[in-house]
mmCIF file of C-alpha atoms and ligand atoms in Angstrom:
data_model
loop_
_atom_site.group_PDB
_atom_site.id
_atom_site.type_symbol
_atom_site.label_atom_id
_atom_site.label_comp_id
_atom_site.label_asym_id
_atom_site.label_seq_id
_atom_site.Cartn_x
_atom_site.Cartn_y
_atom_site.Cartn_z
ATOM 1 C CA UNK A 15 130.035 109.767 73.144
ATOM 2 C CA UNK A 16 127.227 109.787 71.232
ATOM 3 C CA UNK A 17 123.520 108.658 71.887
ATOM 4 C CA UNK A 18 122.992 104.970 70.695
ATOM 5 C CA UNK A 19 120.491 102.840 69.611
ATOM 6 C CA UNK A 20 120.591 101.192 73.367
ATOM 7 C CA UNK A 21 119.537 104.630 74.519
ATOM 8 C CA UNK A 22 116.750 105.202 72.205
ATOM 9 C CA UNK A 23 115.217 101.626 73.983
ATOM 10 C CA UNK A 24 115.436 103.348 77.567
ATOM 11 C CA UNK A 25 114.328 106.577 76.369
ATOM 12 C CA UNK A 26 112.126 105.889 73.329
ATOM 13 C CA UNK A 27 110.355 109.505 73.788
ATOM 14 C CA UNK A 28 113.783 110.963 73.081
ATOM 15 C CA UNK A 29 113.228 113.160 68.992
ATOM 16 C CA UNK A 30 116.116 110.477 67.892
ATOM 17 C CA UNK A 31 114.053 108.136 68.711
ATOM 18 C CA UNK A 32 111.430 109.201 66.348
ATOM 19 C CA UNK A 33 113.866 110.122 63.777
ATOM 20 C CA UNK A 34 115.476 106.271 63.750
ATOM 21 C CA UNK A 35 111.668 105.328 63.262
ATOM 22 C CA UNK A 36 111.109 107.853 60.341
ATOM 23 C CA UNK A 37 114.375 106.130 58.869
ATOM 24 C CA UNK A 38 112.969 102.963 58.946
ATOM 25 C CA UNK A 39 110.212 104.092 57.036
ATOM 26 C CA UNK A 40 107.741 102.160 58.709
ATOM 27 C CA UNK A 41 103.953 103.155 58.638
ATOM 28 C CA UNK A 42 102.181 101.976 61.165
ATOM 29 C CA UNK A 43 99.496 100.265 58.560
ATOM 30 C CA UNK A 44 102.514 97.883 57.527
ATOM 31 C CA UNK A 45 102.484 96.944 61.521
ATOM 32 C CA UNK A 46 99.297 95.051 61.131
ATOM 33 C CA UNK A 47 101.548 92.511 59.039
ATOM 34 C CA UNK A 48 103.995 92.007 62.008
ATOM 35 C CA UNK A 49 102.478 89.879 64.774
ATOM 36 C CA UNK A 50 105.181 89.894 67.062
ATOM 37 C CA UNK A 51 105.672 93.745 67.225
ATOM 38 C CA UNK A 52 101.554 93.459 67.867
ATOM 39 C CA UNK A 53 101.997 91.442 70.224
ATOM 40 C CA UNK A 54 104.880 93.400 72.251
ATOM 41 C CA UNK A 55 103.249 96.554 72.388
ATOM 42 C CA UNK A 56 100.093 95.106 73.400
ATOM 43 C CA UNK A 57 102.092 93.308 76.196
ATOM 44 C CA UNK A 58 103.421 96.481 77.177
ATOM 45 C CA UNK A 59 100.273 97.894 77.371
ATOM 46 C CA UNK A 60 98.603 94.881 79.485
ATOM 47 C CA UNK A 61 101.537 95.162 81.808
ATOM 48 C CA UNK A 62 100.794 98.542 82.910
ATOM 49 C CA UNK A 63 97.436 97.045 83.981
ATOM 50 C CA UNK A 64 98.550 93.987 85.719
ATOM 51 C CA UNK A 65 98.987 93.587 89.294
ATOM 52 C CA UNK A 66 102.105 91.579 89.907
ATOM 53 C CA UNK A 67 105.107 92.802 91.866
ATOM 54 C CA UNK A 68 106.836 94.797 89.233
ATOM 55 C CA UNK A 69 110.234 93.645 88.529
ATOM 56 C CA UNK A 70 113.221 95.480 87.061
ATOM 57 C CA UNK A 71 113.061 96.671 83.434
ATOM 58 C CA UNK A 72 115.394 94.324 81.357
ATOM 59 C CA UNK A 73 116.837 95.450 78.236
ATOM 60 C CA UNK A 74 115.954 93.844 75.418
ATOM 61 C CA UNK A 75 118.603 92.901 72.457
ATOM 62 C CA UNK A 76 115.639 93.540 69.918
ATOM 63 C CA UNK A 77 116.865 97.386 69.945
ATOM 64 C CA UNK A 78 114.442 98.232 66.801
ATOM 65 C CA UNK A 79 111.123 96.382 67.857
ATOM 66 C CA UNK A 80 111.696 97.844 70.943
ATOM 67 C CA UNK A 81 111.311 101.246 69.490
ATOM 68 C CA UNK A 82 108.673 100.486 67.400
ATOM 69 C CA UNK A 83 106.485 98.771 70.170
ATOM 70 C CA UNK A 84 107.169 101.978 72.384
ATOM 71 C CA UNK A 85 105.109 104.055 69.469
ATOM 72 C CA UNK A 86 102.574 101.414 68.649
ATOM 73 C CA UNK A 87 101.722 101.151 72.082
ATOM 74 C CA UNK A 88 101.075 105.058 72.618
ATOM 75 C CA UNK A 89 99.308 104.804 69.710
ATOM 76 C CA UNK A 90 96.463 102.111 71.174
ATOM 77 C CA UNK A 91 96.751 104.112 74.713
ATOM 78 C CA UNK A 92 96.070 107.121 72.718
ATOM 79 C CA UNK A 93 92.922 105.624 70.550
ATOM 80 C CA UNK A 94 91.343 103.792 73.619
ATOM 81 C CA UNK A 95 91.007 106.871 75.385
ATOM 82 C CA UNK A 96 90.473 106.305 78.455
ATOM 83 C CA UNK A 97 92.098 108.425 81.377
ATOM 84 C CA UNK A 98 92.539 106.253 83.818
ATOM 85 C CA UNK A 99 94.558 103.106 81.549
ATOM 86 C CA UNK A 100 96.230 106.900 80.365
ATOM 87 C CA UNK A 101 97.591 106.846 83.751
ATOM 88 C CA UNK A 102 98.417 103.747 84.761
ATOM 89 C CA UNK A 103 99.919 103.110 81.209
ATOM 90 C CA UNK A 104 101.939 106.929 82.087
ATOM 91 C CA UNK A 105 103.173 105.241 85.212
ATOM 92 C CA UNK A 106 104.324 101.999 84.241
ATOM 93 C CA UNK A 107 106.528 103.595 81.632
ATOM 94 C CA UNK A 108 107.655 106.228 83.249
ATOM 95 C CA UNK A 109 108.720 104.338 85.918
ATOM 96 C CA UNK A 110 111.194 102.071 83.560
ATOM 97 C CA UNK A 111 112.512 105.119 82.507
ATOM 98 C CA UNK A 112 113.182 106.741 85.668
ATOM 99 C CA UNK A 113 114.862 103.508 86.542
ATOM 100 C CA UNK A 114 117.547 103.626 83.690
ATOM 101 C CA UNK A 115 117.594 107.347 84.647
ATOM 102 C CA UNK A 116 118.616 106.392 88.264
ATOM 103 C CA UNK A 117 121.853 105.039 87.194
ATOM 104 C CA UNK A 118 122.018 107.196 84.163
ATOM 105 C CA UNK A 119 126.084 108.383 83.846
ATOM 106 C CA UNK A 120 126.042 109.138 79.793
ATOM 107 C CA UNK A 121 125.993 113.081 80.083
ATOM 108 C CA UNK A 122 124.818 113.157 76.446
ATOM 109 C CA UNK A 123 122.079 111.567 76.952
ATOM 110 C CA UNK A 124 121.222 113.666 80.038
ATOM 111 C CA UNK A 125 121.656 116.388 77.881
ATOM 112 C CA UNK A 126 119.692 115.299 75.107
ATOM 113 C CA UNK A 127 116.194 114.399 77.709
ATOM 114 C CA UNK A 128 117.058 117.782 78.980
ATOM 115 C CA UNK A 129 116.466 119.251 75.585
ATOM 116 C CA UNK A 130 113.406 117.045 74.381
ATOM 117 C CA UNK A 131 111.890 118.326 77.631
ATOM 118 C CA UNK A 132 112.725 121.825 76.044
ATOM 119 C CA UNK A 133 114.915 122.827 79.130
ATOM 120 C CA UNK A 134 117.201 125.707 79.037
ATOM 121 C CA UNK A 135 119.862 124.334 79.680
ATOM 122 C CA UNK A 136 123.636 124.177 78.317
ATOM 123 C CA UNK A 137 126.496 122.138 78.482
ATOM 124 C CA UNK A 138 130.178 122.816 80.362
ATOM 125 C CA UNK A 139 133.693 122.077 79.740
ATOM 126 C CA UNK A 140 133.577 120.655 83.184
ATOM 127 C CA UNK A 141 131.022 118.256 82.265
ATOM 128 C CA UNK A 142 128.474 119.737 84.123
ATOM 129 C CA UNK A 143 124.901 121.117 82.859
ATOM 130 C CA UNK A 144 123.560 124.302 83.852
ATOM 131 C CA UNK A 145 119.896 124.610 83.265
ATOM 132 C CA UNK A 146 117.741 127.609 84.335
ATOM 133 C CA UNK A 147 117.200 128.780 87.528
ATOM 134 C CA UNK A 148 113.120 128.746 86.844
ATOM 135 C CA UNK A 149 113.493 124.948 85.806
ATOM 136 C CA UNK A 150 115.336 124.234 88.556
ATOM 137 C CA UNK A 151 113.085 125.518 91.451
ATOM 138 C CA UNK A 152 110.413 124.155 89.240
ATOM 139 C CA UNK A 153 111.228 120.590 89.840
ATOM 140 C CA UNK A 154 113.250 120.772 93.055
ATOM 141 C CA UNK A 155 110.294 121.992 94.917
ATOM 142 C CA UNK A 156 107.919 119.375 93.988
ATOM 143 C CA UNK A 157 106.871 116.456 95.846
ATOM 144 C CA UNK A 158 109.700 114.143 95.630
ATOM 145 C CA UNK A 159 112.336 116.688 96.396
ATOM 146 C CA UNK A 160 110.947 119.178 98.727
ATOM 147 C CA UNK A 161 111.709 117.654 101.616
ATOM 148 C CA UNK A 162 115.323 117.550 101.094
ATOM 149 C CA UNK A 163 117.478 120.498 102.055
ATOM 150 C CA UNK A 164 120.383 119.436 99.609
ATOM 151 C CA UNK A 165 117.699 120.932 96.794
ATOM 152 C CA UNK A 166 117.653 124.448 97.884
ATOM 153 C CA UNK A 167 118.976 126.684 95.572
ATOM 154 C CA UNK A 168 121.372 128.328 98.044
ATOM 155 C CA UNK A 169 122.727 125.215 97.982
ATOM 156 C CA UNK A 170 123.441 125.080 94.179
ATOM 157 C CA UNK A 171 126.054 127.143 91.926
ATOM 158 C CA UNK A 172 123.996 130.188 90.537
ATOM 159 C CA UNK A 173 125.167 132.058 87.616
ATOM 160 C CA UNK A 174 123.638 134.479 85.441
ATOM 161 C CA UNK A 175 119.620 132.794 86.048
ATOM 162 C CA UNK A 176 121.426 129.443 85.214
ATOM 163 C CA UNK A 177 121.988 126.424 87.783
ATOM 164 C CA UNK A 178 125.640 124.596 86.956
ATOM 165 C CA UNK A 179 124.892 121.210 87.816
ATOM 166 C CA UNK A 180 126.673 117.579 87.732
ATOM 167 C CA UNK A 181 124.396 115.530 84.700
ATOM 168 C CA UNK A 182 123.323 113.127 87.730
ATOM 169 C CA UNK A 183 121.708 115.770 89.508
ATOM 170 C CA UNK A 184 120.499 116.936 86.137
ATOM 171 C CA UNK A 185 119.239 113.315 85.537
ATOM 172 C CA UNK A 186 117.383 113.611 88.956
ATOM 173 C CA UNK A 187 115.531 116.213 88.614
ATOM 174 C CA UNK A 188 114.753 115.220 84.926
ATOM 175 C CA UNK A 189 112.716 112.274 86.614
ATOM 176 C CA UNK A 190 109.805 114.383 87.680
ATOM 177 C CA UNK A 191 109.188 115.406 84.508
ATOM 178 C CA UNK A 192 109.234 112.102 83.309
ATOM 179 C CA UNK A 193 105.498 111.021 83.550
ATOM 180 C CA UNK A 194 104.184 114.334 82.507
ATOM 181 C CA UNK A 195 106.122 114.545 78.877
ATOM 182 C CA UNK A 196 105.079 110.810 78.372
ATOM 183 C CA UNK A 197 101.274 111.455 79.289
ATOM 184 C CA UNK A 198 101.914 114.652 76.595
ATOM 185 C CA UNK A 199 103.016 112.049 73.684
ATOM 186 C CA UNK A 200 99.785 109.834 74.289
ATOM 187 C CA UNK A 201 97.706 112.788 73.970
ATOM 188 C CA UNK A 202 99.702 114.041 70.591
ATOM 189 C CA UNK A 203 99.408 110.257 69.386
ATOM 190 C CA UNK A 204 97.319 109.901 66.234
ATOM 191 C CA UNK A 205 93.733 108.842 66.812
ATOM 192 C CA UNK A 206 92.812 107.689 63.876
ATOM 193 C CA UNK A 207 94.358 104.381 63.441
ATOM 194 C CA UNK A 208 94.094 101.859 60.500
ATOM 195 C CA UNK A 209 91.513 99.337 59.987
ATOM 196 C CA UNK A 210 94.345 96.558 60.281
ATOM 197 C CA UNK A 211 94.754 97.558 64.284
ATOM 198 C CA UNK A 212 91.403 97.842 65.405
ATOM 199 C CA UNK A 213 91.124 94.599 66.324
ATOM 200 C CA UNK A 214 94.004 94.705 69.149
ATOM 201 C CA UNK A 215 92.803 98.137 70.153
ATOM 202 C CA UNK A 216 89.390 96.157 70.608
ATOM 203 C CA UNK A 217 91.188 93.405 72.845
ATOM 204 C CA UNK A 218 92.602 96.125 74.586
ATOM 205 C CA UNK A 219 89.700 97.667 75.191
ATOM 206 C CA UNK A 220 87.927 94.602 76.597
ATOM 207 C CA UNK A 221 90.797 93.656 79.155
ATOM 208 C CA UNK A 222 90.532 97.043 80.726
ATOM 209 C CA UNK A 223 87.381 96.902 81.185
ATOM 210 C CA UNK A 224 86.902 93.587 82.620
ATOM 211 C CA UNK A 225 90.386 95.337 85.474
ATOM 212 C CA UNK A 226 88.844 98.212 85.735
ATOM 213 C CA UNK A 227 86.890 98.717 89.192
ATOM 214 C CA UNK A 228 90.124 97.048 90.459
ATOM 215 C CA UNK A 229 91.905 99.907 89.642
ATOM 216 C CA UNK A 230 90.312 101.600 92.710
ATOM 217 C CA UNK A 231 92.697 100.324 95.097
ATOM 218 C CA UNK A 232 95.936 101.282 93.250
ATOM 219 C CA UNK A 233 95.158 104.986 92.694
ATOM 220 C CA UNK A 234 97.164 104.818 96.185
ATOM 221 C CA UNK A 235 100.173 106.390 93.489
ATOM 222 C CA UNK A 236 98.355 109.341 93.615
ATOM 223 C CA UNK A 237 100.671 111.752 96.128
ATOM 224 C CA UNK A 238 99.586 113.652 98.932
ATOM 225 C CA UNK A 239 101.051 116.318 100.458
ATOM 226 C CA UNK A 240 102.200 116.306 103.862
ATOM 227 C CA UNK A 241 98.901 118.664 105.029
ATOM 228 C CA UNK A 242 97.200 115.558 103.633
ATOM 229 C CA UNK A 243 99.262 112.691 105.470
ATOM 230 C CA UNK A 244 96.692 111.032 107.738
ATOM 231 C CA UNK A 245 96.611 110.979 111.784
ATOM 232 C CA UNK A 246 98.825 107.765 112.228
ATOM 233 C CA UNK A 247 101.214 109.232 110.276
ATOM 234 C CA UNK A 248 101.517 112.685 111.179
ATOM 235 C CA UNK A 249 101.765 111.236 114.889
ATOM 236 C CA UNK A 250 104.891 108.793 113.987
ATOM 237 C CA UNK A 251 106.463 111.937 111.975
ATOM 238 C CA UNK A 252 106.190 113.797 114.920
ATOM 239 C CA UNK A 253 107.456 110.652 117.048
ATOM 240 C CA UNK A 254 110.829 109.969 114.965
ATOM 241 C CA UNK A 255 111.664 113.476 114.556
ATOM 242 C CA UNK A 256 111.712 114.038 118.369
ATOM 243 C CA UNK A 257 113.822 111.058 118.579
ATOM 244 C CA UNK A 258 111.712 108.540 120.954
ATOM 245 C CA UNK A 259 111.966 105.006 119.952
ATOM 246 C CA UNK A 260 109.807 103.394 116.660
ATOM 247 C CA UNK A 261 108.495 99.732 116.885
ATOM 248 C CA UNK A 262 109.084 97.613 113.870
ATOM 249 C CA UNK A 263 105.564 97.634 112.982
ATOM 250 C CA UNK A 264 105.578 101.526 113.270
ATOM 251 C CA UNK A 265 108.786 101.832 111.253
ATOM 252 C CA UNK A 266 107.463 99.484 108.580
ATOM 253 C CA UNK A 267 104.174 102.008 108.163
ATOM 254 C CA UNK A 268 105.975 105.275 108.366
ATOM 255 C CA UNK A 269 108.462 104.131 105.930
ATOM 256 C CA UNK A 270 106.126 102.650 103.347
ATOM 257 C CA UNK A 271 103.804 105.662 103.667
ATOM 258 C CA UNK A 272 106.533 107.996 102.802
ATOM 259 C CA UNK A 273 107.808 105.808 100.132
ATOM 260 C CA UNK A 274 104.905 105.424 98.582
ATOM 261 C CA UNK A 275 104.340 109.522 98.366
ATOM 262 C CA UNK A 276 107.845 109.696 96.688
ATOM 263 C CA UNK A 277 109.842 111.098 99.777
ATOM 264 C CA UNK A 278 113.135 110.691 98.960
ATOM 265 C CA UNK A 279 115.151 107.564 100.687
ATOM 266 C CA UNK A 280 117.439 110.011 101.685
ATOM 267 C CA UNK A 281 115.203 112.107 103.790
ATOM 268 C CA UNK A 282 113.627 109.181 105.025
ATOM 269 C CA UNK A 283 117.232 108.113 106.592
ATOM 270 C CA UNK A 284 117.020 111.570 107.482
ATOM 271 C CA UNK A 285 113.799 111.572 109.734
ATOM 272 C CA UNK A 286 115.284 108.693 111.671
ATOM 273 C CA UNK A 287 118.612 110.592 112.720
ATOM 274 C CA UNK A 288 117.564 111.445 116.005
ATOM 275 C CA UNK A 289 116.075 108.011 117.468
ATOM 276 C CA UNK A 290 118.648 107.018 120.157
ATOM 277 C CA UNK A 291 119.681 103.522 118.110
ATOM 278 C CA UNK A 292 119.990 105.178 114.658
ATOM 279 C CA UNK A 293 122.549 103.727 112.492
ATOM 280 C CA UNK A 294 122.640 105.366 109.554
ATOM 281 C CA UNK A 295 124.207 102.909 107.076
ATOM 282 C CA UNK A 296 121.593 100.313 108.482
ATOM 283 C CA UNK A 297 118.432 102.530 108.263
ATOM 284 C CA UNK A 298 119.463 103.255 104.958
ATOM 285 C CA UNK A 299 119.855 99.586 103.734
ATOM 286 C CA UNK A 300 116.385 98.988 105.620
ATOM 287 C CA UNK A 301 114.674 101.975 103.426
ATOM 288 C CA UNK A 302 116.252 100.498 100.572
ATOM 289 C CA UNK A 303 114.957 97.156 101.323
ATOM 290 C CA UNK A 304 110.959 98.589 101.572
ATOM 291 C CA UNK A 305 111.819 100.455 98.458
ATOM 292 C CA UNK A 306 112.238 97.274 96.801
ATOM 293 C CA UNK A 307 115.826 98.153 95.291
ATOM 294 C CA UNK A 308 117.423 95.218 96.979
ATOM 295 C CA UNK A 309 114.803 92.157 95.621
ATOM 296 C CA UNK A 310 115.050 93.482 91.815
ATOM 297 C CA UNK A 311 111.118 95.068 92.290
ATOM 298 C CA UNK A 312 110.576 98.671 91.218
ATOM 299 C CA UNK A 313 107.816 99.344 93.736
ATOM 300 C CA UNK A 314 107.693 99.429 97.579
ATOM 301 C CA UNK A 315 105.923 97.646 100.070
ATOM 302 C CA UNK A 316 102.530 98.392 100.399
ATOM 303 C CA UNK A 317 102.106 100.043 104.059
ATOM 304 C CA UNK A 318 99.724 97.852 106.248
ATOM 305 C CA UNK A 319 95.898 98.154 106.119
ATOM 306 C CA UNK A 320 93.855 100.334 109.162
ATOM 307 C CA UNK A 321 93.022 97.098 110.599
ATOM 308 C CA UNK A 322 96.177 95.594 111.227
ATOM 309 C CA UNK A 323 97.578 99.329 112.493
ATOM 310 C CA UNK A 324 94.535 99.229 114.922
ATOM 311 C CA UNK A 325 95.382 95.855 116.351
ATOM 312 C CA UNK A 326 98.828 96.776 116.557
ATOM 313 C CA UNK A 327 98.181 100.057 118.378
ATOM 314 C CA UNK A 328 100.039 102.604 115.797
ATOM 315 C CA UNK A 329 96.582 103.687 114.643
ATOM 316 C CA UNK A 330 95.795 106.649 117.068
ATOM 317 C CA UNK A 331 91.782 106.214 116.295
ATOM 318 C CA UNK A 332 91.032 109.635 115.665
ATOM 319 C CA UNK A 333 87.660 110.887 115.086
ATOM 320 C CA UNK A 334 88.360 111.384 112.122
ATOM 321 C CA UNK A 335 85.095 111.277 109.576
ATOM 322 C CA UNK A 336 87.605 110.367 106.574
ATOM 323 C CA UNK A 337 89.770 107.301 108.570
ATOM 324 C CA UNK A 338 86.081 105.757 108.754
ATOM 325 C CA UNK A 339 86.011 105.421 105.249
ATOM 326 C CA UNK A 340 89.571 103.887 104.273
ATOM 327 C CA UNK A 341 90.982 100.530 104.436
ATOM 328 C CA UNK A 342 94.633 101.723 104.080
ATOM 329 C CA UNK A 343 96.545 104.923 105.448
ATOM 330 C CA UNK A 344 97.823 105.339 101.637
ATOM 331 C CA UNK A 345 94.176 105.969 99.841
ATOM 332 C CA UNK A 346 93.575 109.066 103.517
ATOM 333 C CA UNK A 347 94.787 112.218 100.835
ATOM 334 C CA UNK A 348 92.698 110.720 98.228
ATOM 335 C CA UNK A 349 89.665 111.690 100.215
ATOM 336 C CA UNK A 350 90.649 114.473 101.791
ATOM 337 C CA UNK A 351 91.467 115.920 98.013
ATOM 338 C CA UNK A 352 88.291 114.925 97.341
ATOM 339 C CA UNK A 353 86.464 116.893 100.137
ATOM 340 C CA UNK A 354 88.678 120.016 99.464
ATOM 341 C CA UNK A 355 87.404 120.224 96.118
ATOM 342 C CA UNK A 356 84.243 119.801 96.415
ATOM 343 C CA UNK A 357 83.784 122.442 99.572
ATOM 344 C CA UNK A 358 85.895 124.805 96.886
ATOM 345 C CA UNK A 359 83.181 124.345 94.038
ATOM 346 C CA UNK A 360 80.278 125.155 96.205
ATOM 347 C CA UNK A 361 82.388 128.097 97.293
HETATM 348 S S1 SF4 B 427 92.261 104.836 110.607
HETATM 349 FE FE1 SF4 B 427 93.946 104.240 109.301
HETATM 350 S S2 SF4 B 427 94.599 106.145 108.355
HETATM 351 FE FE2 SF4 B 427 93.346 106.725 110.080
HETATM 352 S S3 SF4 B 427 94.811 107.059 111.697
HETATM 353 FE FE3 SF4 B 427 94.095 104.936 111.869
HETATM 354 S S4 SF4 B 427 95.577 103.749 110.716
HETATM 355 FE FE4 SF4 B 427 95.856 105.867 110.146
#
């Protein structure tokens, strides 16, 4: 089956995406003349910088502004220039497209991303993918994945340096590369755009701005690894994986914490297997649930701040010089990345 114009509006980073733009020979001056595409990829862009719960990507019918609004909004990413709206712009997309690559079953397209991530990779009469063995490790070691056993490769069909695969695994692992390749196309974007578009760019430019020192609080997406998990943490790890009993406030923490550093619900479920009153079709539905897949949001709960922990008795009050400088167990890596590197400058 081959790759529609549907899939070009989840995956509008895919080359045939650019190619159906090229066919409608549209130059991006011409876009000054057609508010509504303006105003789409400018909403696309202020969404990334909004606050709301974030609710499930809907596909729009509009399959070619769609396209076009994907590009013109690079394009005023791109000319702002600024890293951080970069990244939170990186994010928001990427995360729509790792949702339609969740449920992705089209083996094509699977096989197309593959390719426009310039994968080795080739296609089987059984349907499955085989991709190399250095792509493989590549993504199944990193952060979402590693703690997983199902990922390692003794676990996978190996055959002359290539992994044989089934195009959902495929799809799974694609999703790690997802934000990178998309941060890659902003900083390819053109940065020299016409006169007609400055003005937008301008309002872009001023909305940030006014969000900005907001934006302290969120870098929380930033993921740590678990050498950088804080005290609290560490200690309820340690807890659930010797199996002794979790309250509901300590669950609720461990669960967002890991969540939120992209452990996979799976080995979340997992970590609870040994606590006397696991059930694992119920833990698994409760994960969910704190994921946010059940209440149509993209985004999990936000773990509780240090002060509620504290009053609840899960914070373990360490003397810890960085957990007297956080509000919230999610922002503890972020410091403790920032101490690391700058004991490893003066080094
Ligand atoms: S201060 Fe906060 S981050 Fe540190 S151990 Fe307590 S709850 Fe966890």
């Amino acid at each position: 089956m081959p790759v529609t114009v549907a899939d070009l509006v989840k995956y509008p980073f895919l080359p045939k995406a650019r190619k159906y733009l090229a066919r409608l020979d549209i130059d991006f001056k011409e876009l000054a003349f057609f508010p509504k595409i303006r105003e789409m990829a400018k909403g696309r862009v202020l969404s990334s910088i909004s606050f709301g719960p974030r609710t499930a990507p809907q596909i729009s019918k509009d399959f070619e502004n769609e396209i076009v609004t994907y590009a013109l909004a690079l394009l005023y990413v791109s000319v702002i220039g600024e890293d951080k709206l970069t990244k939170l712009f990186t994010k928001s997309e990427g995360d729509k497209i790792n949702y339609y690559l969740k449920s992705e079953k089209h083996e094509d397209v699977i096989f197309e991303i593959a390719k426009a991530f310039n994968w080795d990779t080739e296609k089987n009469d059984d349907g499955s993918i085989s991709i190399s063995f250095s792509k493989y490790l590549q993504n199944a070691s990193r952060g979402r994945l590693i703690h997983n056993t199902k990922w390692k490769l003794v676990n996978r069909l190996l055959e002359k340096g290539m992994v044989r695969l089934p195009p959902y695994t495929v799809a799974r692992l694609l999703q790690e590369e997802v934000h990178d390749r998309i941060e890659e196309s902003i900083h390819h974007e053109v940065t020299n755009p016409p006169l007609e578009l400055q003005e937008d760019i301008s309002e872009l430019k001023a909305e940030y701005q006014k969000r900005k020192s907001q934006f302290e609080e969120i870098r929380i997406e930033v993921k740590a690894k678990e050498s950088e998990y804080p005290p609290c943490i560490s200690f309820l790890i340690d807890r659930a994986s010797n199996g002794q009993h979790l309250s509901h406030v300590e669950r609720f923490t461990l669960v967002t914490y890991l969540l939120h550093q992209g452990v996979e619900i799976e080995s979340i479920v997992n970590l609870f297997s040994k606590v006397s009153d696991f059930k694992e079709d119920l833990t698994r539905y409760q994960v969910q649930n704190l994921a946010g897949q059940r209440g149509g949001m993209i985004k999990p709960y936000i773990t509780y701040n240090c002060s509620t922990l504290q009053t609840h008795n899960v914070c373990p009050l360490p003397n810890d010089p960085i957990c007297n400088s956080i509000r919230n167990p999610l922002t503890y890596h972020l410091l403790k990345k920032n101490i690391k590197t700058k004991k490893q400058r003066r080094k």
